[in-house]
XYZ file of N, CA and C in Angstrom:
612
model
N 0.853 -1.199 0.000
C 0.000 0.000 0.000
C 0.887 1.247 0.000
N 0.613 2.139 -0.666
C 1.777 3.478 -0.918
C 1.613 4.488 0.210
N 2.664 4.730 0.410
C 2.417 5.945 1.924
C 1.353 7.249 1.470
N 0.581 7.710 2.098
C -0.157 9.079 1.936
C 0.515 10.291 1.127
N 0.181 11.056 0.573
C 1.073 12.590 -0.079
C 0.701 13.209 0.984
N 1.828 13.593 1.824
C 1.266 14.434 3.002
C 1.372 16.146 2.605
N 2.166 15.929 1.436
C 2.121 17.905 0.938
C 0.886 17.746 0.003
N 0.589 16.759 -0.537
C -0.793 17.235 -0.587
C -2.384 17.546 0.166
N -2.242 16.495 1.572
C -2.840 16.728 2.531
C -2.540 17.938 2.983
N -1.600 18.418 2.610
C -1.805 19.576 3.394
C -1.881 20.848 2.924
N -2.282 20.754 1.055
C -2.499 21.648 0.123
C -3.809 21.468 0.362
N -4.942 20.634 0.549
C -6.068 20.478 0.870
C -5.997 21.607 1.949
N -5.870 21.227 3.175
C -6.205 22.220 4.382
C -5.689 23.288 4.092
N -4.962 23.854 3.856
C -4.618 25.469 3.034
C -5.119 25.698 2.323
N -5.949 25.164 1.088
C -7.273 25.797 0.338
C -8.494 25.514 0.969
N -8.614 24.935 1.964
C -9.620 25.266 2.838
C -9.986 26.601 3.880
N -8.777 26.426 4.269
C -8.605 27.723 4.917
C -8.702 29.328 4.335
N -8.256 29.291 3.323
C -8.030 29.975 2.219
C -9.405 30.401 1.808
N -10.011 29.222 1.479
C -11.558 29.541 0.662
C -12.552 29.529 2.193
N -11.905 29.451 3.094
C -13.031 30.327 3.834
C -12.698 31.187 4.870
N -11.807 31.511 4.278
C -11.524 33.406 4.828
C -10.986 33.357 6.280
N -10.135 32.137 6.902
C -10.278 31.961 8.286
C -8.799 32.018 8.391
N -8.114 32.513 9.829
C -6.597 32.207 9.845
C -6.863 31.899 11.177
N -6.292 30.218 11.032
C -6.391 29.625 12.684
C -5.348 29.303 13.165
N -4.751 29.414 14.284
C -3.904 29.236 15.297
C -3.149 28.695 15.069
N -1.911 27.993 15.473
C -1.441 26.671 14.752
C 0.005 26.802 15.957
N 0.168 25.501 16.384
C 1.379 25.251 17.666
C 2.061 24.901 16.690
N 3.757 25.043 16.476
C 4.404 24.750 15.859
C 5.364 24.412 16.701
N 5.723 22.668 16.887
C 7.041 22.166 17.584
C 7.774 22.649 16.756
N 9.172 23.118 16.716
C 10.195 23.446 16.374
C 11.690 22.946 16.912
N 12.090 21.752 16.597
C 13.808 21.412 16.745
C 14.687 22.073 16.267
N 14.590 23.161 15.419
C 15.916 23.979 15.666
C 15.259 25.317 14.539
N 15.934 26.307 14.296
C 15.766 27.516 13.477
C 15.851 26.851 12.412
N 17.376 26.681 11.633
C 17.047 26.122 10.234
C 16.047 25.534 9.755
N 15.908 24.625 10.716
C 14.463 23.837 9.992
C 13.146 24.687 9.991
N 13.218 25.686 11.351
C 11.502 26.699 11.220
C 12.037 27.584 10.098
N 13.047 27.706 9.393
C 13.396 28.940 8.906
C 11.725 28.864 7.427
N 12.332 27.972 7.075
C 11.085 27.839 5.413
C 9.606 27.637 6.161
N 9.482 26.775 7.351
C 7.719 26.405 7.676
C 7.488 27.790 8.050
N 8.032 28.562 8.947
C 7.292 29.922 9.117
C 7.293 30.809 7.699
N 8.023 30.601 7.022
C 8.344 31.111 5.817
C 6.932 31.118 4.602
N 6.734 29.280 4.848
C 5.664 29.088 4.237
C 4.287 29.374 4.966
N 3.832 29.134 6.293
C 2.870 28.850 6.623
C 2.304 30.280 7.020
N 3.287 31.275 7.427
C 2.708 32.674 7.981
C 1.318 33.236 7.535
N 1.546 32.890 6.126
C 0.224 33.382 5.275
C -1.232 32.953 5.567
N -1.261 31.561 6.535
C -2.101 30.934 6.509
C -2.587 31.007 8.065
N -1.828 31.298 8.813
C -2.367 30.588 10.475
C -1.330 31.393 11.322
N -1.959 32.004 12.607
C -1.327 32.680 13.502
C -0.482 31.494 14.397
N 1.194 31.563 13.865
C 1.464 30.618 14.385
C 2.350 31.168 15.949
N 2.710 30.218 16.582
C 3.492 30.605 17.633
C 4.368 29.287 17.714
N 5.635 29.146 18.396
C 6.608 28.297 17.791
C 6.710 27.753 19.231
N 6.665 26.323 19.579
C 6.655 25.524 20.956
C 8.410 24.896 20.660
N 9.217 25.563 21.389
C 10.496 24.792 20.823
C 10.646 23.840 22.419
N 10.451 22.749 22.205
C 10.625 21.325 23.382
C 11.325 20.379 22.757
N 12.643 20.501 23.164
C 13.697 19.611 22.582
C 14.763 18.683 23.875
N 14.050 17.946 24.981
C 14.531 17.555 26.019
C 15.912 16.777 25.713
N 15.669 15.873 24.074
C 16.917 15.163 23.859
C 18.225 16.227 23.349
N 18.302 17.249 23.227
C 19.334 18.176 23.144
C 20.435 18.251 24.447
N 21.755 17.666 23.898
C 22.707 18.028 24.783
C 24.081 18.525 24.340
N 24.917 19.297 25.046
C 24.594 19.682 26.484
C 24.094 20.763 26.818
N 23.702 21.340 27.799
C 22.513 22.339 27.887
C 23.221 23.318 27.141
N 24.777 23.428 26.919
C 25.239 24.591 26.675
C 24.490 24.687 24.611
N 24.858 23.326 24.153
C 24.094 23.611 23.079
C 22.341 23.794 22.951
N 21.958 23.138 23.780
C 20.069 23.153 24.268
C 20.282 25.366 24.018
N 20.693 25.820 24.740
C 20.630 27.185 25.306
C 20.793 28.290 23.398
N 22.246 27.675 22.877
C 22.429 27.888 21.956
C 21.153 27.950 20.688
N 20.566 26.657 20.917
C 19.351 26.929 19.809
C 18.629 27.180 20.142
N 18.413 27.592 21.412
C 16.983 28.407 21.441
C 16.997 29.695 21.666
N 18.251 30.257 21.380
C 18.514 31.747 21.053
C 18.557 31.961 19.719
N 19.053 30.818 18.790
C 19.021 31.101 17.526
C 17.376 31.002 16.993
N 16.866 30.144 17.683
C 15.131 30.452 17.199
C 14.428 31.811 17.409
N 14.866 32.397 18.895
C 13.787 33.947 18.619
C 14.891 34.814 18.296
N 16.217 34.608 18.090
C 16.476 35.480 16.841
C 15.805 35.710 15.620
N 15.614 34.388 14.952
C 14.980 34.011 13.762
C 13.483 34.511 13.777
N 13.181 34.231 14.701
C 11.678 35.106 14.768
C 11.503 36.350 14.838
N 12.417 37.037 15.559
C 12.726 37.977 15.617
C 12.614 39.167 14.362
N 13.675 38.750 13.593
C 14.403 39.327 12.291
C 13.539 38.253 11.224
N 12.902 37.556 11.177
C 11.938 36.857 9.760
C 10.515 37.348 10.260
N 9.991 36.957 11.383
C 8.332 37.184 11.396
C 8.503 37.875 12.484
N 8.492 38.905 12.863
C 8.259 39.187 14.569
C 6.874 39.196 15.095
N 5.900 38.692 14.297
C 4.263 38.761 14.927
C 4.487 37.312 15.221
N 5.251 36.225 15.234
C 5.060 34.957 15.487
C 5.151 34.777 17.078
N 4.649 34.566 18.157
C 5.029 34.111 19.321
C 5.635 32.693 19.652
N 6.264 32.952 20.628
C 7.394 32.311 20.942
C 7.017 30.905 22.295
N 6.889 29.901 22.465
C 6.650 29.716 24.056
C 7.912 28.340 24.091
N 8.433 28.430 25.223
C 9.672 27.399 25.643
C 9.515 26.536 26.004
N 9.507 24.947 26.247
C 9.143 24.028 26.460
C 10.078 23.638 27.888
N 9.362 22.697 28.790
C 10.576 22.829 29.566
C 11.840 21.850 28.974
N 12.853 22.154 29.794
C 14.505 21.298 29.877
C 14.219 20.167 30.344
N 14.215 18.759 30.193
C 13.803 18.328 31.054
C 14.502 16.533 30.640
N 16.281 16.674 30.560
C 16.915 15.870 29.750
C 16.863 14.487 30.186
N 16.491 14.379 31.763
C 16.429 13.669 32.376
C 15.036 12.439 31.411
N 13.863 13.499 31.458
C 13.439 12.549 30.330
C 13.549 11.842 29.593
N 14.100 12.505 28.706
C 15.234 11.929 27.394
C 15.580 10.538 27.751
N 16.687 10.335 28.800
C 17.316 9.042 28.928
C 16.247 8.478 29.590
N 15.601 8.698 30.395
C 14.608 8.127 30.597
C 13.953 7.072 29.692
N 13.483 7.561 28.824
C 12.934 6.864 27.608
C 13.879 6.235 26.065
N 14.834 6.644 26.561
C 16.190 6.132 25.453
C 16.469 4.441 26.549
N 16.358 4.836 27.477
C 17.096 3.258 28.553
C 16.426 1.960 27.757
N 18.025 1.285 27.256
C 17.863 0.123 26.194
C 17.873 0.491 25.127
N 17.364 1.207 24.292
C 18.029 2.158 23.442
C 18.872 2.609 23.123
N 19.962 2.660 23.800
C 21.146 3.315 23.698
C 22.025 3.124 22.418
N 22.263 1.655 22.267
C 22.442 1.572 20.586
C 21.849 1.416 19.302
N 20.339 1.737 19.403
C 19.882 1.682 18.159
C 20.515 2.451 17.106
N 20.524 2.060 16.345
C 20.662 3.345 14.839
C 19.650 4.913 15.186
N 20.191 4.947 14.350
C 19.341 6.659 13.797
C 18.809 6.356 12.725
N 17.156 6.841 13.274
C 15.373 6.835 12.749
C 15.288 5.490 12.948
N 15.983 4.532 14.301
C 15.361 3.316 14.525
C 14.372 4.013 16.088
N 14.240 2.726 16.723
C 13.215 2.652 17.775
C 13.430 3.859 18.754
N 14.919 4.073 19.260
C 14.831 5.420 20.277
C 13.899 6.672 19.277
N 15.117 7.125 18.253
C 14.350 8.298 17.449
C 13.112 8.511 17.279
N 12.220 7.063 17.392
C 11.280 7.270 17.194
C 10.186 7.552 18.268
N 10.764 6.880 19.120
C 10.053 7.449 20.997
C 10.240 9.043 21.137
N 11.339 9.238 20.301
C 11.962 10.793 21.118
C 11.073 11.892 19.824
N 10.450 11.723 18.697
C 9.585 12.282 18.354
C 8.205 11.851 18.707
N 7.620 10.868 19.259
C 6.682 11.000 20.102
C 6.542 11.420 21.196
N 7.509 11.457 22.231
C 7.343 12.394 23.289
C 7.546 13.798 23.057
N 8.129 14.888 21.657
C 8.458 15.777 20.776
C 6.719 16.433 20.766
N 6.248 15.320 20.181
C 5.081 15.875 19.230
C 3.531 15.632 20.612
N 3.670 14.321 21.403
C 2.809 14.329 22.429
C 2.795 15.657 23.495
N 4.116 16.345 23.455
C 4.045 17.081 24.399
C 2.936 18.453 23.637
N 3.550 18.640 22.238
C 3.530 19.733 21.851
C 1.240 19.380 21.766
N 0.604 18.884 21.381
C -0.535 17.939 21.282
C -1.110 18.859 22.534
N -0.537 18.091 24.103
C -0.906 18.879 25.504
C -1.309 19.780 25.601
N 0.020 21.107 25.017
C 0.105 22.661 25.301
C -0.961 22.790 24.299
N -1.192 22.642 22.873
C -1.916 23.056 21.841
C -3.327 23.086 22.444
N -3.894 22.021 22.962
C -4.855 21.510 23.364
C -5.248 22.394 24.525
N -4.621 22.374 26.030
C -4.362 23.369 26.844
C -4.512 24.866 26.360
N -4.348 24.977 25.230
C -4.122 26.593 25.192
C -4.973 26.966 23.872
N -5.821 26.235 23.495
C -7.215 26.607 22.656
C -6.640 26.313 21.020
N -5.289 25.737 20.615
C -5.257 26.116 19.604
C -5.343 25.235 18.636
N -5.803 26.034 17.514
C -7.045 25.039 16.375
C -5.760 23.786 14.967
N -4.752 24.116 15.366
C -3.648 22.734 15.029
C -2.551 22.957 15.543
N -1.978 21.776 15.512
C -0.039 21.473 15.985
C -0.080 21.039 14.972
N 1.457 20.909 14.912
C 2.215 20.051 14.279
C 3.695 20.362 14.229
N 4.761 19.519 13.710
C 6.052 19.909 13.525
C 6.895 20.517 12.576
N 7.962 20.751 12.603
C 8.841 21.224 11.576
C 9.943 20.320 11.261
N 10.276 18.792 12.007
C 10.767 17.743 11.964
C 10.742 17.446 10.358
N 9.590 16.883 9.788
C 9.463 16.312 8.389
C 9.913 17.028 7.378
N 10.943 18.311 7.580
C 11.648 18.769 6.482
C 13.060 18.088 6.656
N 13.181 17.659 7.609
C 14.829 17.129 7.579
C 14.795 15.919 6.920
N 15.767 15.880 5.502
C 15.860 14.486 4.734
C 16.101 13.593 5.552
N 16.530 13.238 6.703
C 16.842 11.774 7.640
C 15.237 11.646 8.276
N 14.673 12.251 7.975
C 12.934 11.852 8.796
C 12.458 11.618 8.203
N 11.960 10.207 8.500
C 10.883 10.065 8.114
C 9.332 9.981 8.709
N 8.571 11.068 7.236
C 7.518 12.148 7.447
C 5.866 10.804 7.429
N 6.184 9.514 6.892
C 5.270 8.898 7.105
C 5.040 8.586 9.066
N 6.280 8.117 9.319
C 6.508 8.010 10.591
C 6.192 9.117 11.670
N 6.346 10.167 10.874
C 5.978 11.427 12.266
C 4.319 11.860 12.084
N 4.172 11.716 10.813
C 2.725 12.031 10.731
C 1.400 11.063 11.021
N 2.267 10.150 11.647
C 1.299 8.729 11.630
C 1.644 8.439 12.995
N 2.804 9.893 13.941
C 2.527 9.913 15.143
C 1.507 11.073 15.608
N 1.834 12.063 15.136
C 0.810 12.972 14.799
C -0.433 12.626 14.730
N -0.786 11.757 14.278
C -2.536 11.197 13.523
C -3.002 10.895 15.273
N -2.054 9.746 15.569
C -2.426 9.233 16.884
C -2.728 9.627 17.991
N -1.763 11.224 17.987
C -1.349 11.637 19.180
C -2.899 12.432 19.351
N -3.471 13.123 18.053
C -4.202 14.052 17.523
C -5.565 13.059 18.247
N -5.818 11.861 17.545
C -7.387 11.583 18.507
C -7.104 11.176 19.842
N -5.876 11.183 21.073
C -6.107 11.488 21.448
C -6.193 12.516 22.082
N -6.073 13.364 21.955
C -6.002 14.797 22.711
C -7.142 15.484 22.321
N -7.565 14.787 20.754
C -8.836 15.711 20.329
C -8.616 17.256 20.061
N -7.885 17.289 19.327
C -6.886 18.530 18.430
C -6.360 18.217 17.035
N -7.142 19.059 15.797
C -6.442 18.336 14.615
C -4.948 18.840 14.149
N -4.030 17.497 13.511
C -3.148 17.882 13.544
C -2.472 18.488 11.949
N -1.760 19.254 12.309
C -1.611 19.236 10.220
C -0.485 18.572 9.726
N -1.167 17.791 9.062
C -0.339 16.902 8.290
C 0.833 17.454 7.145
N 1.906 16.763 7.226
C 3.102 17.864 6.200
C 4.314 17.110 6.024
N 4.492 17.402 4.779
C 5.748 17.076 4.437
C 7.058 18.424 4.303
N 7.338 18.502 5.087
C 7.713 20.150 4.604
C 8.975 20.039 3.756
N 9.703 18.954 3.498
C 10.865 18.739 2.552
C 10.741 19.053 1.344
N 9.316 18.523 0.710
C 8.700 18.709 -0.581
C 8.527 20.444 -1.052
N 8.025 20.237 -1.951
C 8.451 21.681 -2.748
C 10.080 22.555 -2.549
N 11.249 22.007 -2.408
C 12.573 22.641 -2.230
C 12.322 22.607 -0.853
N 10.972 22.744 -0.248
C 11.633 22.812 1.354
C 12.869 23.154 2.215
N 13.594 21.845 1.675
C 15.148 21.660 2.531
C 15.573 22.618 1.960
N 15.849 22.759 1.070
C 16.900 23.372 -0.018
C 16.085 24.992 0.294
N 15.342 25.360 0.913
C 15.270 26.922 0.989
C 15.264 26.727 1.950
N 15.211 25.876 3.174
C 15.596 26.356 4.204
C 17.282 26.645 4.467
N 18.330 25.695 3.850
C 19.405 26.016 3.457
C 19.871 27.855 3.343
N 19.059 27.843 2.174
C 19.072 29.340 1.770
C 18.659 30.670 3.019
N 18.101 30.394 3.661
C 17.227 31.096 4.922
C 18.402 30.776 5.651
N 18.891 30.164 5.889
C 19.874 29.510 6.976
C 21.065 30.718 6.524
N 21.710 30.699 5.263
C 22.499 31.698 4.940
C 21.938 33.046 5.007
N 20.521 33.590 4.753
C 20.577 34.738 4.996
C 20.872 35.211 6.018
N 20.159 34.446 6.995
C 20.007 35.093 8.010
C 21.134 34.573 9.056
N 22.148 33.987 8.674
C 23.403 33.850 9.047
C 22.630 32.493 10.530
N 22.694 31.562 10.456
C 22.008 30.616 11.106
C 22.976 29.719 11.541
N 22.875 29.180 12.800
C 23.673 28.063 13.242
C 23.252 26.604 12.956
N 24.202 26.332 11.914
C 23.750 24.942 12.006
C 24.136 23.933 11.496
N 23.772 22.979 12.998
C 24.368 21.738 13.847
C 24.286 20.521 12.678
N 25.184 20.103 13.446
C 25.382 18.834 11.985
C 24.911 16.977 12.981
N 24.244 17.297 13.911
C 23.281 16.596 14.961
C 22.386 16.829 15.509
N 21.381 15.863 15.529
C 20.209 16.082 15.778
C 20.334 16.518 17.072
N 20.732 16.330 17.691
C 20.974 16.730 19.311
C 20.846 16.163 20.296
N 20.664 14.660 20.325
C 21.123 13.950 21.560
C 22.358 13.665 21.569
N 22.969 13.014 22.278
C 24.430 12.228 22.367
C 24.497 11.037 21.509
N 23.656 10.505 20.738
C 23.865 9.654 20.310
C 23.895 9.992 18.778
N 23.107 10.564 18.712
C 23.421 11.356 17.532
C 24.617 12.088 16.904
N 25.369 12.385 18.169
C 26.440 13.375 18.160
C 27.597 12.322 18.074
N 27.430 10.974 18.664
C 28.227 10.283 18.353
C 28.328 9.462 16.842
N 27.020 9.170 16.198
C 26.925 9.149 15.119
C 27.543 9.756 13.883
N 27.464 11.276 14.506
C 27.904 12.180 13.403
C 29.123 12.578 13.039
N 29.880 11.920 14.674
C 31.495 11.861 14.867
C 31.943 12.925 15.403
N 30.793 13.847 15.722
C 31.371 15.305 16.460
C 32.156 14.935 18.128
């Protein structure tokens, strides 16, 4: 059976929105600037977004601290009507839910816990705080896979009872202008996803 077009699912809900005159809310998890650089880029037009950056598997705090200055920079100097809210630190989690895990590959079984607890959290606050979708900025990075996050998304979405928006954000150049955004606006960026295992992966 062929995976879903999730940039087209989600050209649907943008001409919906569109054809009925509405701009709704929208939680945006965010793992790092580069990657929000193109989704706020693209989505501004459509939905008052505000950017939930909750990245517990980020270490060490000194880099955790690092990208989340480079995000409301970026908001800052690209959208400044976008609001901002911080997720807590909370790394202890992280290993928490990595224990036994420790040597999987990358986008095996940990990665994939650590974007469900990513996207469940972000689900909570959205829900908590009235707003009419979440979703991530994860599925632009070529190592994700967007069937996998959006089919955590789907889940996370009935339950919390919050719809989620479905996306591929790699598609249409995606990556490749967020690249470009990354150079304008002079952007830091990490060549790891940001746990330790990752970082050992990457050989840093």
């Amino acid at each position: 059976m062929p995976k879903p077009n999730y940039q087209l699912e989600l050209d649907k809900t943008l001409k919906k929105i569109t054809s009925e005159n509405i701009r709704p809310r929208l939680l945006l998890h965010a793992c790092c600037a580069p990657c929000s650089s193109y989704v706020l880029e693209y989505l501004t037009e459509y939905f008052d977004i505000t950017v939930f950056f909750y990245n517990p598997n980020i270490s060490p705090e000194s880099e955790y601290l690092h990208r989340v200055s480079e995000i409301k920079r970026l908001i800052s100097e690209m959208c400044p009507t976008v609001k901002f809210i911080e997720g807590r630190y909370e790394p202890e989690k992280f290993y928490e839910m990595a224990k036994g895990l420790e040597n999987e590959p990358e986008r095996g079984a940990r990665c994939v816990k650590c974007y469900r607890m990513r996207i469940e959290e972000s689900a909570v606050i959205a829900k908590q705080n009235n707003f009419d979708y979440f979703t991530t900025t994860l599925s632009i990075s070529p190592q994700k896979d967007s069937h996998v996050l959006n089919s955590i998304g789907k889940a996370v979405s009935e339950i919390y009872d919050i719809p989620y928006l479905f996306s591929d954000f790699k598609k249409k150049g995606g990556y490749k202008r967020s690249i470009e955004l990354s150079a304008e606006f002079h952007l830091y960026r990490q060549n790891f996803c940001g746990c330790i295992y990752s970082k050992k992966n990457a050989g840093t």
